[in-house]
Short mmCIF file of C-alpha atoms and ligand atoms in Angstrom, two decimals:
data_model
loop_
_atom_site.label_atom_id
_atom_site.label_comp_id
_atom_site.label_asym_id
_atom_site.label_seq_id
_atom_site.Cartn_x
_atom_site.Cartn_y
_atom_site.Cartn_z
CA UNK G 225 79.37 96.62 149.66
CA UNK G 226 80.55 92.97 150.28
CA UNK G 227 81.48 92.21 146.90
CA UNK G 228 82.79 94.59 144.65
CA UNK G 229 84.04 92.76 141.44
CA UNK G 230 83.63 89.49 139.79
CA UNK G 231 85.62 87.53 137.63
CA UNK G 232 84.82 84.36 135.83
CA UNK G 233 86.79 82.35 133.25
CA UNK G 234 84.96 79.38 131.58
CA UNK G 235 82.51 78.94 135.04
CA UNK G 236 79.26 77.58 132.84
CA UNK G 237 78.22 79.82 130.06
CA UNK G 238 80.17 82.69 130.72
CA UNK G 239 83.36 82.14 129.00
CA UNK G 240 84.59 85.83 130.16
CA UNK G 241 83.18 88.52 132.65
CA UNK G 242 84.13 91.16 134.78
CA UNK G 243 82.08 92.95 136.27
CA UNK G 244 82.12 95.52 139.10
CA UNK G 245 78.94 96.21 141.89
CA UNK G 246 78.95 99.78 142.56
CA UNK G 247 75.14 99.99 144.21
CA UNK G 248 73.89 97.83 146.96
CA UNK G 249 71.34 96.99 144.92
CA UNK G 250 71.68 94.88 141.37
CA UNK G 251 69.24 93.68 139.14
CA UNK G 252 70.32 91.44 136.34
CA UNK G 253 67.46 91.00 133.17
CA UNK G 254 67.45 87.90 130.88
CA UNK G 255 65.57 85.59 129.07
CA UNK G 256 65.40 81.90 129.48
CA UNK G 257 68.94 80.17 129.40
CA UNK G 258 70.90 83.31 129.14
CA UNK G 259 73.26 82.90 132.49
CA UNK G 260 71.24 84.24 135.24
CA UNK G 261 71.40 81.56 137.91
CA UNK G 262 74.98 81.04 136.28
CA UNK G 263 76.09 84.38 138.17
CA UNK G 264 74.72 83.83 140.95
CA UNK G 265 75.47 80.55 141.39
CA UNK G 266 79.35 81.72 140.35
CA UNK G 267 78.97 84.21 143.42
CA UNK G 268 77.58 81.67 145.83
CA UNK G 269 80.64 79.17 145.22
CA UNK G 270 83.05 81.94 146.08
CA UNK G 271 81.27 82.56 149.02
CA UNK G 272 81.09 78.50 149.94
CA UNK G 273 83.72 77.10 147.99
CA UNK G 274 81.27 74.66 146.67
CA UNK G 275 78.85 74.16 143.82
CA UNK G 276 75.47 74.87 145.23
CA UNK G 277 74.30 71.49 143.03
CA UNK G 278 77.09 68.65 145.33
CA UNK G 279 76.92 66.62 142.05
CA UNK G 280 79.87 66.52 139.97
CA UNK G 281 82.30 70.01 140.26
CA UNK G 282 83.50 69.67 136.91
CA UNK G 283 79.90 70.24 135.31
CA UNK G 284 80.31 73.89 136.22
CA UNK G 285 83.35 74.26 133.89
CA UNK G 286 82.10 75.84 130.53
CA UNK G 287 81.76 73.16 127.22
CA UNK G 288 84.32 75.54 125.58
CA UNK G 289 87.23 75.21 127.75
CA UNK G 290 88.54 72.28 125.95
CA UNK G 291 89.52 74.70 123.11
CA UNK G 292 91.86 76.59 124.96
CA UNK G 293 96.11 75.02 125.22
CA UNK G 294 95.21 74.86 129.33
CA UNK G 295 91.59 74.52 129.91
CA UNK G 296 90.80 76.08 133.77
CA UNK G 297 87.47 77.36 135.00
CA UNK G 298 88.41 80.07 137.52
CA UNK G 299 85.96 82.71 139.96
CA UNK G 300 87.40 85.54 141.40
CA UNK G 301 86.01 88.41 143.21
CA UNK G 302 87.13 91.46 145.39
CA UNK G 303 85.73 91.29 148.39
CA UNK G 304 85.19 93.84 151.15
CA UNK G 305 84.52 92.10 155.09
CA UNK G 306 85.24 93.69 158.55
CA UNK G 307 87.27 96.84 156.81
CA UNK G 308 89.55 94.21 154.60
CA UNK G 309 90.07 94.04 151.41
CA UNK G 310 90.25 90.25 150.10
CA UNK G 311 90.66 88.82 146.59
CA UNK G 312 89.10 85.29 147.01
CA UNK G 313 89.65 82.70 143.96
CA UNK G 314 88.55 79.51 142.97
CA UNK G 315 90.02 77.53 140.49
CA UNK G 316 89.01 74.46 138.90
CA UNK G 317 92.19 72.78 136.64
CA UNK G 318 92.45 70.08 134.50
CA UNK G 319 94.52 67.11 135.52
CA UNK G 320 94.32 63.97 132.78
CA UNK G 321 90.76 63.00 133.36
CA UNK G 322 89.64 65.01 136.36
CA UNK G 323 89.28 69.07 137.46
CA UNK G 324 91.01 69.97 140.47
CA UNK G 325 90.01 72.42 142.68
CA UNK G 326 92.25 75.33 144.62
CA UNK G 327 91.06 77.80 146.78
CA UNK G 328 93.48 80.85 147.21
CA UNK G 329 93.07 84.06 149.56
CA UNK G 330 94.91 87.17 148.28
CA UNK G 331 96.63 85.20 145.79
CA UNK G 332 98.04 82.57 148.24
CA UNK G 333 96.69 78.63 147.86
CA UNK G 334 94.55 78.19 150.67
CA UNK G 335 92.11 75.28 152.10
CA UNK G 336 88.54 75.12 150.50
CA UNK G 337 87.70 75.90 154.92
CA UNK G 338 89.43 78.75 155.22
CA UNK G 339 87.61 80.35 152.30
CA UNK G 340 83.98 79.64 153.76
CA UNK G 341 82.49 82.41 155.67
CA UNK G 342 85.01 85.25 154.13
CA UNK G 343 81.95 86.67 151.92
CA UNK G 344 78.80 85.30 153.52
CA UNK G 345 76.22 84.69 151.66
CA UNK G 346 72.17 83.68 151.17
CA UNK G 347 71.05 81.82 148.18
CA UNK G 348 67.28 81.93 147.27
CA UNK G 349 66.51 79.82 144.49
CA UNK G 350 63.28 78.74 143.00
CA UNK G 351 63.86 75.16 143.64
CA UNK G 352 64.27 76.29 147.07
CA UNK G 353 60.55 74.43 147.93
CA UNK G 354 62.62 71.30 147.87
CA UNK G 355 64.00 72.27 151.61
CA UNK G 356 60.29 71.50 152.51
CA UNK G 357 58.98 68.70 150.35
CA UNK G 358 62.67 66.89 148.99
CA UNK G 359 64.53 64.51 150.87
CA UNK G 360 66.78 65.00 153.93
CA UNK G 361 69.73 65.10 152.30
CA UNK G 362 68.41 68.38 150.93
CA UNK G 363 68.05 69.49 154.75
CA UNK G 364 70.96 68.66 155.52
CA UNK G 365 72.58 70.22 153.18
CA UNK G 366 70.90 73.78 153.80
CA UNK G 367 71.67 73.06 157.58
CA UNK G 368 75.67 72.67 156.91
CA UNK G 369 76.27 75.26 153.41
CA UNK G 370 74.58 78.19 156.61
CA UNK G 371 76.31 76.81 160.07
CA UNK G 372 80.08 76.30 157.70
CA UNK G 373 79.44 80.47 156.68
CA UNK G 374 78.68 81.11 160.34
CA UNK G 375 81.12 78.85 162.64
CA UNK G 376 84.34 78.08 161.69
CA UNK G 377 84.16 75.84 164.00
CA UNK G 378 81.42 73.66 162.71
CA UNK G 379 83.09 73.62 159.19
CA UNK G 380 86.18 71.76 160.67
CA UNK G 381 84.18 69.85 162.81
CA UNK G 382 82.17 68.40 159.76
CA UNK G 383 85.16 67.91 157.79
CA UNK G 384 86.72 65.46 160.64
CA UNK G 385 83.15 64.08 160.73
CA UNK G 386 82.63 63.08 157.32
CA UNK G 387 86.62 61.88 156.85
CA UNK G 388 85.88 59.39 160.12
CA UNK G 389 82.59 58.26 159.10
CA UNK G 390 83.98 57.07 155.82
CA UNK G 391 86.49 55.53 157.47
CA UNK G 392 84.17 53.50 160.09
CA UNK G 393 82.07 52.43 156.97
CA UNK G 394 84.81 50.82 155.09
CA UNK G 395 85.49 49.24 158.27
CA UNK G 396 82.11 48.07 158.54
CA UNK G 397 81.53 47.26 155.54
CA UNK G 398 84.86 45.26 155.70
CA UNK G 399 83.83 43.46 158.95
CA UNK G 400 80.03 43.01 157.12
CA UNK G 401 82.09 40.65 154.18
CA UNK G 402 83.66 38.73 156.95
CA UNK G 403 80.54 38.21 158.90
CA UNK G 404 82.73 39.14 161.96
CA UNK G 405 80.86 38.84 164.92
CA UNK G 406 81.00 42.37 166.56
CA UNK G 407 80.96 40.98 169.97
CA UNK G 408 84.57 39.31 169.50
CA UNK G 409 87.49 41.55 171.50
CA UNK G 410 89.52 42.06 168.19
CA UNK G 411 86.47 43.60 166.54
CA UNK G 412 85.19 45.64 169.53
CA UNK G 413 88.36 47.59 169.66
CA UNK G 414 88.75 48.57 165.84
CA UNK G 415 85.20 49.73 166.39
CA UNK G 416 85.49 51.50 169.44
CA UNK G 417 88.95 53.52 168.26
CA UNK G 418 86.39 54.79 165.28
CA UNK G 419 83.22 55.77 167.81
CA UNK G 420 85.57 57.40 170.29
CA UNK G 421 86.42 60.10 167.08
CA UNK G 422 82.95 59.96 165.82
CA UNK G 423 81.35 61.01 168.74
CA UNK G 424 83.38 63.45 169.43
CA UNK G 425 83.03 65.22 166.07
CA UNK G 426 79.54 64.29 165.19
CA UNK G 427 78.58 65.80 169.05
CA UNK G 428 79.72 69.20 167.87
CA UNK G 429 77.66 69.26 165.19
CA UNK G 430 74.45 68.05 166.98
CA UNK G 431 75.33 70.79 169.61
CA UNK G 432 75.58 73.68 166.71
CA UNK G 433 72.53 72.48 164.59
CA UNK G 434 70.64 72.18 167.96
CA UNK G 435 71.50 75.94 168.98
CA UNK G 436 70.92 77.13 165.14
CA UNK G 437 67.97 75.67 165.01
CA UNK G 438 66.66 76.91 168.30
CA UNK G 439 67.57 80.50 166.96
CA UNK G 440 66.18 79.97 163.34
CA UNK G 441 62.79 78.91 164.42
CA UNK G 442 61.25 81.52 166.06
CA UNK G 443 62.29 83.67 163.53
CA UNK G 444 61.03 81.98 160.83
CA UNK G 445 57.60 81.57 162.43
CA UNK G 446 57.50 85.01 162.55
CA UNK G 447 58.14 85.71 158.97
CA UNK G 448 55.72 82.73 157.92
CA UNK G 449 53.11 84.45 159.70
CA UNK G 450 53.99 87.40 158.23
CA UNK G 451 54.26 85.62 154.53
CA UNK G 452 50.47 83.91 155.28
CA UNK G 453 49.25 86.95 156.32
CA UNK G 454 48.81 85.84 160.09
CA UNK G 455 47.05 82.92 159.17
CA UNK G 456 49.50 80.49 159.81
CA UNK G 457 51.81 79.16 162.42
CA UNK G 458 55.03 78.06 161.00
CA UNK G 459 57.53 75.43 163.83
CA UNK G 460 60.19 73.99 162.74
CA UNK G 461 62.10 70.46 164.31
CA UNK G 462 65.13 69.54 164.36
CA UNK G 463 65.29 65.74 164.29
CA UNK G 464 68.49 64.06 165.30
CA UNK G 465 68.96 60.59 164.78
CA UNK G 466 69.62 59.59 168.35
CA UNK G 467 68.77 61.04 171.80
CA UNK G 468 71.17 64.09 172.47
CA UNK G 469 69.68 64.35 176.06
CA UNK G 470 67.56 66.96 177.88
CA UNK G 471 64.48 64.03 177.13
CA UNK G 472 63.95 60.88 178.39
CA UNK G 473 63.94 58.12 175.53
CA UNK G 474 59.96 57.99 175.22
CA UNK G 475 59.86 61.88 175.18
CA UNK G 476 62.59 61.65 172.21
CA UNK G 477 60.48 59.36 170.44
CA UNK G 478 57.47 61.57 170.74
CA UNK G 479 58.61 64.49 169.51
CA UNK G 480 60.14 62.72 166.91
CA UNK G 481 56.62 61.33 166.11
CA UNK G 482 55.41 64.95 166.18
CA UNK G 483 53.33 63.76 168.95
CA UNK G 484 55.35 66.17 171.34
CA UNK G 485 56.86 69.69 171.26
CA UNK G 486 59.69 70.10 173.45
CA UNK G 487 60.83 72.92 175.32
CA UNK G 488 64.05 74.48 174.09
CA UNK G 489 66.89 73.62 175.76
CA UNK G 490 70.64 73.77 175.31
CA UNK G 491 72.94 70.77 174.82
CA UNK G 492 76.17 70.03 176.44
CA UNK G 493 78.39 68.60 173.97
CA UNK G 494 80.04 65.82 176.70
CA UNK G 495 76.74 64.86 177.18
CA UNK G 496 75.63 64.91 174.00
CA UNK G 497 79.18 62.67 172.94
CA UNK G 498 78.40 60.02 175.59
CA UNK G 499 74.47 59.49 174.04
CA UNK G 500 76.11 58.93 171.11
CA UNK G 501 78.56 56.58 171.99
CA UNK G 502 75.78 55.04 174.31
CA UNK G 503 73.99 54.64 170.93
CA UNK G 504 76.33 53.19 168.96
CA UNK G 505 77.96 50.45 171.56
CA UNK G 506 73.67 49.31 171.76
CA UNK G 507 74.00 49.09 168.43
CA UNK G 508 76.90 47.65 167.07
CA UNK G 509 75.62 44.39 165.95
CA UNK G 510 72.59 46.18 163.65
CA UNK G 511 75.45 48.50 162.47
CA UNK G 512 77.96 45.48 161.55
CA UNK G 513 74.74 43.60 159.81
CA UNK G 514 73.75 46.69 157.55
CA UNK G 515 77.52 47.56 157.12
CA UNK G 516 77.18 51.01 157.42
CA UNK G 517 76.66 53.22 160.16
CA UNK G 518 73.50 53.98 161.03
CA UNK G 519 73.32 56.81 163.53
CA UNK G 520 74.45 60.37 163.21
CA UNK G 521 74.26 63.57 162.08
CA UNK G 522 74.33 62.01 158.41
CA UNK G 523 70.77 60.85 159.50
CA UNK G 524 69.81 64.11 160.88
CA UNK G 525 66.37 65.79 159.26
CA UNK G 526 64.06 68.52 160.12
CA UNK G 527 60.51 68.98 159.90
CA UNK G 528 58.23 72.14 158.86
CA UNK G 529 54.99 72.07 160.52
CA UNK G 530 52.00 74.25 159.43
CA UNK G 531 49.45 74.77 162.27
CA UNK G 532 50.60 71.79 163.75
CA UNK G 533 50.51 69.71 159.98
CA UNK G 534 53.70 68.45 158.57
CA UNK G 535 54.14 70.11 155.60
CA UNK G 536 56.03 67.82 153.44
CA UNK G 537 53.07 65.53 153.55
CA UNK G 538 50.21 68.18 154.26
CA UNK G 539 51.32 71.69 152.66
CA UNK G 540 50.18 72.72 149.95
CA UNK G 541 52.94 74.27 147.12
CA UNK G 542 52.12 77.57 148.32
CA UNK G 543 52.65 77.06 151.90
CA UNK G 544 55.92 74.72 151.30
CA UNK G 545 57.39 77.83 149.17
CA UNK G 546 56.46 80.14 151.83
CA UNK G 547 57.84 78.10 154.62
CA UNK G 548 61.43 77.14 152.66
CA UNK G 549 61.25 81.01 152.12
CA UNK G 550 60.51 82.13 155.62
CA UNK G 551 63.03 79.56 156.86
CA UNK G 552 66.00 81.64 154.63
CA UNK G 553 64.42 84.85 155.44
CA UNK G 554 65.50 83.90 159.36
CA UNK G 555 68.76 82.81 157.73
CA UNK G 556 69.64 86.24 157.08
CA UNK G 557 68.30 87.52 160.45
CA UNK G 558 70.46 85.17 162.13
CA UNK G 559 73.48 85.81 160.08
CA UNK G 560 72.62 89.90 160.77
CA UNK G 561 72.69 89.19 164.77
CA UNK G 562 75.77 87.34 164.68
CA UNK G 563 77.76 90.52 163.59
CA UNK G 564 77.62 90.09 159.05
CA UNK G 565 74.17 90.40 157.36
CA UNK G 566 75.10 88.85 154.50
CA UNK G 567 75.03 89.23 150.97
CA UNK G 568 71.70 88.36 149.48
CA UNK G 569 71.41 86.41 145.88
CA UNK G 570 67.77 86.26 144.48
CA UNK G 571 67.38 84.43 141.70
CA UNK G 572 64.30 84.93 139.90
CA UNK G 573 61.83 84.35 143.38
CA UNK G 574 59.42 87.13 142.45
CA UNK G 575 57.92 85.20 139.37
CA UNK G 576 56.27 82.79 142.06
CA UNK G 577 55.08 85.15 144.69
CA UNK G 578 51.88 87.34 144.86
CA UNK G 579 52.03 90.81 146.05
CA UNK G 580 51.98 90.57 149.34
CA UNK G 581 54.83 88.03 149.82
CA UNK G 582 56.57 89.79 147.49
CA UNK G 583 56.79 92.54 149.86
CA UNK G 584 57.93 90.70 152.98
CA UNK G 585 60.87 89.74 150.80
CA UNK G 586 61.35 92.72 149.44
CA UNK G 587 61.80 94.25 153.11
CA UNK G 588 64.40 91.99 153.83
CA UNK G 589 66.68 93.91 151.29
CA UNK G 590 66.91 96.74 153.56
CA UNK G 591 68.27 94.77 156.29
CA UNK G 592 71.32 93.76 154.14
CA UNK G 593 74.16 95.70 152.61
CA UNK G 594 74.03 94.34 149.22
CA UNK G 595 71.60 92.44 146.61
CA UNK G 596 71.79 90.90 143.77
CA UNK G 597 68.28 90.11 142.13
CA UNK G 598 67.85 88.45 138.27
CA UNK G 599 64.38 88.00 136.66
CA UNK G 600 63.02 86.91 132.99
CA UNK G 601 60.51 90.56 133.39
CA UNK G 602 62.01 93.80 134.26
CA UNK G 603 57.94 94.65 134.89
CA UNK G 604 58.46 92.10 138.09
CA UNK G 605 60.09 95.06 139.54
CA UNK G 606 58.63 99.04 140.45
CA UNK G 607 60.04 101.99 138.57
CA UNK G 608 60.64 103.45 141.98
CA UNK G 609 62.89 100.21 142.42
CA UNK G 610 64.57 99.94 139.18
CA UNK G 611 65.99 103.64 139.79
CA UNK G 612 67.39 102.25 143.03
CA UNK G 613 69.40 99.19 141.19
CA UNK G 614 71.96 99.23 138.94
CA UNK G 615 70.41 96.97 136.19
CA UNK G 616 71.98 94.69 133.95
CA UNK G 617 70.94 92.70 130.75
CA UNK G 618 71.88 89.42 130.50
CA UNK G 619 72.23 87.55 127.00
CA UNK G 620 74.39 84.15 126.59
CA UNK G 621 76.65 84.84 129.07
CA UNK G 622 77.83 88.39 128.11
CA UNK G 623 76.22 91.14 130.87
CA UNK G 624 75.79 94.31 129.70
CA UNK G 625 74.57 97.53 131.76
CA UNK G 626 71.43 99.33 130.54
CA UNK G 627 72.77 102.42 131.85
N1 LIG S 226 79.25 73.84 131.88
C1 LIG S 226 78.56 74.61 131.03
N2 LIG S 226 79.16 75.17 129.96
C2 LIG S 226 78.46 75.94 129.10
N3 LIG S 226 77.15 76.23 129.25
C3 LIG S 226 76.51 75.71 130.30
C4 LIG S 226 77.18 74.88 131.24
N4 LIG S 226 76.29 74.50 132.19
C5 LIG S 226 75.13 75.07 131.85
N5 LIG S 226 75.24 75.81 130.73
C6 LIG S 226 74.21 76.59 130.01
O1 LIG S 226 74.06 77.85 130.58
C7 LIG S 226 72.82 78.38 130.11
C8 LIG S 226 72.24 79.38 131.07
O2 LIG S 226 71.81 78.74 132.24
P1 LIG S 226 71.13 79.53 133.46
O3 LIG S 226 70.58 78.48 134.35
O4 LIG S 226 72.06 80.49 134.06
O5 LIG S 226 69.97 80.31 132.70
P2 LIG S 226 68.97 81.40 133.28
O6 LIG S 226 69.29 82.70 132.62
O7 LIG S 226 68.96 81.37 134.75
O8 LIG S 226 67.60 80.88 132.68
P3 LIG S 226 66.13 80.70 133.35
O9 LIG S 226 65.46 82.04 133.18
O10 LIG S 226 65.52 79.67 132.48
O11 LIG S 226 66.28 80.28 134.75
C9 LIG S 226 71.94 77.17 129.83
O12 LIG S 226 71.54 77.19 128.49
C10 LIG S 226 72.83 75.98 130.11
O13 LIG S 226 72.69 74.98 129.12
MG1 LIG S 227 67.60 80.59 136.11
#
């Protein structure tokens, strides 16, 4: 089991919980409102020390905190990963006006990094179809909450990225207000000291989104297919916002275009800085004018096509479910191959699926060493099933076992 015990204090409408996961398998029953996506949400910030929703943190701290002498909204769990035994903790505390947040590993105040990836998890949520037909923002965000749980390496590298690129867009938005003309030596320098860093940072993560996505994609055409019951043939793009290399310029655009479907092909991250540096010095006027920067993997997107039809435009709600669904389904394969299936959160997916895709999902839980699965109807589950689970009823915010 990954996770063993949970432990929330004020964290939305639970205003007190423990409780322990002795079965791979748990199934948590509720009505409407009652703190089912609550839990797991709870769960999933422990895993990614963030709430799954990046608006404001402090909404997750429960209405009722204010009555207590130190109001705090705190998540705890015991966690078991690569034969250790971790007690991860994240606390949300009340400073004047604002909540802030502390991350500690086996009771010691760590960085909000060094928590990410100790208990990996996969969120499916209903309003997962948004991956498919929502904005790329929401794309993005999938894209960095999986690679920060799988590579360290990409979680530092995106904190650097996002600390320089606010830093450049001050700059530019400062040199915008002047009007400075970007050509002018003083100018070109503050600039280039910001693109040198940018590059560099913003390369790694084109790299690792480039390789995960390479990886992802076959596997989530397979589980598409599987989901449409072989009618369909799921690919999925990844669309950088510049030319990383391996294509020529018109062959970027194409694919871009969906005219095109490259071959796969690896990218060398000194390559893949000096496009991107390229980009920005051809640039640098445009980016002075709109006084923000414009290229980047802050621009990245990705693109689900259906038989060759992009689905945000095309797909029909079925097939955009199915797709965001096959895409996490891969998720978990991917996670699996690279050493830590990972902990799988369901939150009430079965209500939306017909039998046979509820199958293909239900496969995936054997495939992973633990589950946690809520729904409104215990009849969305088998018999044969519930005798597997350890089931729980849910009712404002107390959980209670039915055993
Ligand atoms: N910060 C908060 N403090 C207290 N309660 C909150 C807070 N944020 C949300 N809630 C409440 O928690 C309740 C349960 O929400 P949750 O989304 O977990 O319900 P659910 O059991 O998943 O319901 P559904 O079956 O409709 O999805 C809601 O009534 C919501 O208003
Ligand atoms: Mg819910």
């Amino acid at each position: 089991m990954l996770l063993s015990r949970l432990t929330l204090h004020q964290f939305r409408n639970y205003q007190h919980l423990e409780l322990s996961f002795d079965t791979p398998l748990t199934l948590l029953q509720g009505q409407n409102a009652q703190g089912k996506t609550n839990l797991l949400e709870a769960i999933f910030m422990l895993a990614t020390s963030k709430a799954v929703h990046a608006g404001q943190e402090r909404e997750i701290v429960g209405w009722r905190a204010d009555e207590e002498p130190i109001p705090y909204c705190r998540i705890a769990g015991g966690v078991h990963q690569d034969g250790r035994q971790l007690e991860l903790e994240v606390l949300l505390t009340q400073r004047g006006d604002v909540y802030t947040k502390q991350v500690k590993i086996n009771g010691t105040a760590r960085r909000a990094l060094d928590l990410v990836g100790l208990l990996r998890a996969v969120l499916f949520l209903p309003a997962d179809i948004q991956l498919v037909d929502g904005g790329p923002g929401e794309r993005r965000h999938y894209l960095d909450v999986a690679l920060c749980q799988l590579d360290r390496g990409y979680c530092r590298a995106l904190a650097a990225f996002q600390q320089v690129l606010q830093q450049r867009n001050s700059l530019l938005k400062r040199l915008r207000e002047q009007a400075a003309n970007p050509a002018a030596p003083a100018v070109d320098a503050q600039l280039a000291f910001w693109d040198e860093k940018l590059a560099q940072h913003g390369a790694a993560i084109v790299v690792r989104r480039q390789a995960f996505l390479q990886e992802l994609a076959p596997l989530a055409a397979e589980r598409h297919r599987e989901l449409s019951g072989q009618r369909e043939a799921l690919s999925l793009h990844y669309l950088p916002s510049f030319n990383p290399g391996g294509l020529s310029d018109a062959e970027f655009e194409r694919a871009r275009d969906g005219l095109w479907l490259p071959p796969p092909c690896a990218l060398d991250p000194a390559g893949v800085n000096a496009a991107y540096l390229r980009k920005l010095a051809s640039r640098r006027s445009r980016e002075v004018a709109a006084g923000v920067t414009l290229y980047g993997p802050q621009r990245d997107d990705l693109r689900f096509e259906a038989n060759g039809r992009d689905l945000r435009t095309y797909g029909s709600r079925g097939q955009q479910r199915s797709a965001a669904l096959a895409l996490k389904l891969a998720e978990v394969q991917v996670m699996a191959a690279a050493g830590s299936a990972p902990l799988l959160l369901l939150d009430d997916v079965m209500s939306e699926l017909d039998a046979a895709r509820r199958s293909t999902l239900l496969a995936v839980l054997d495939d992973v060493p633990q589950a946690i699965l809520t729904t409104t109807d215990w009849e969305d589950f088998s018999p044969t099933f519930r005798a597997r689970a350890h089931c729980f009823h849910v009712a404002s915010g107390i959980v209670t076992s039915t055993r």
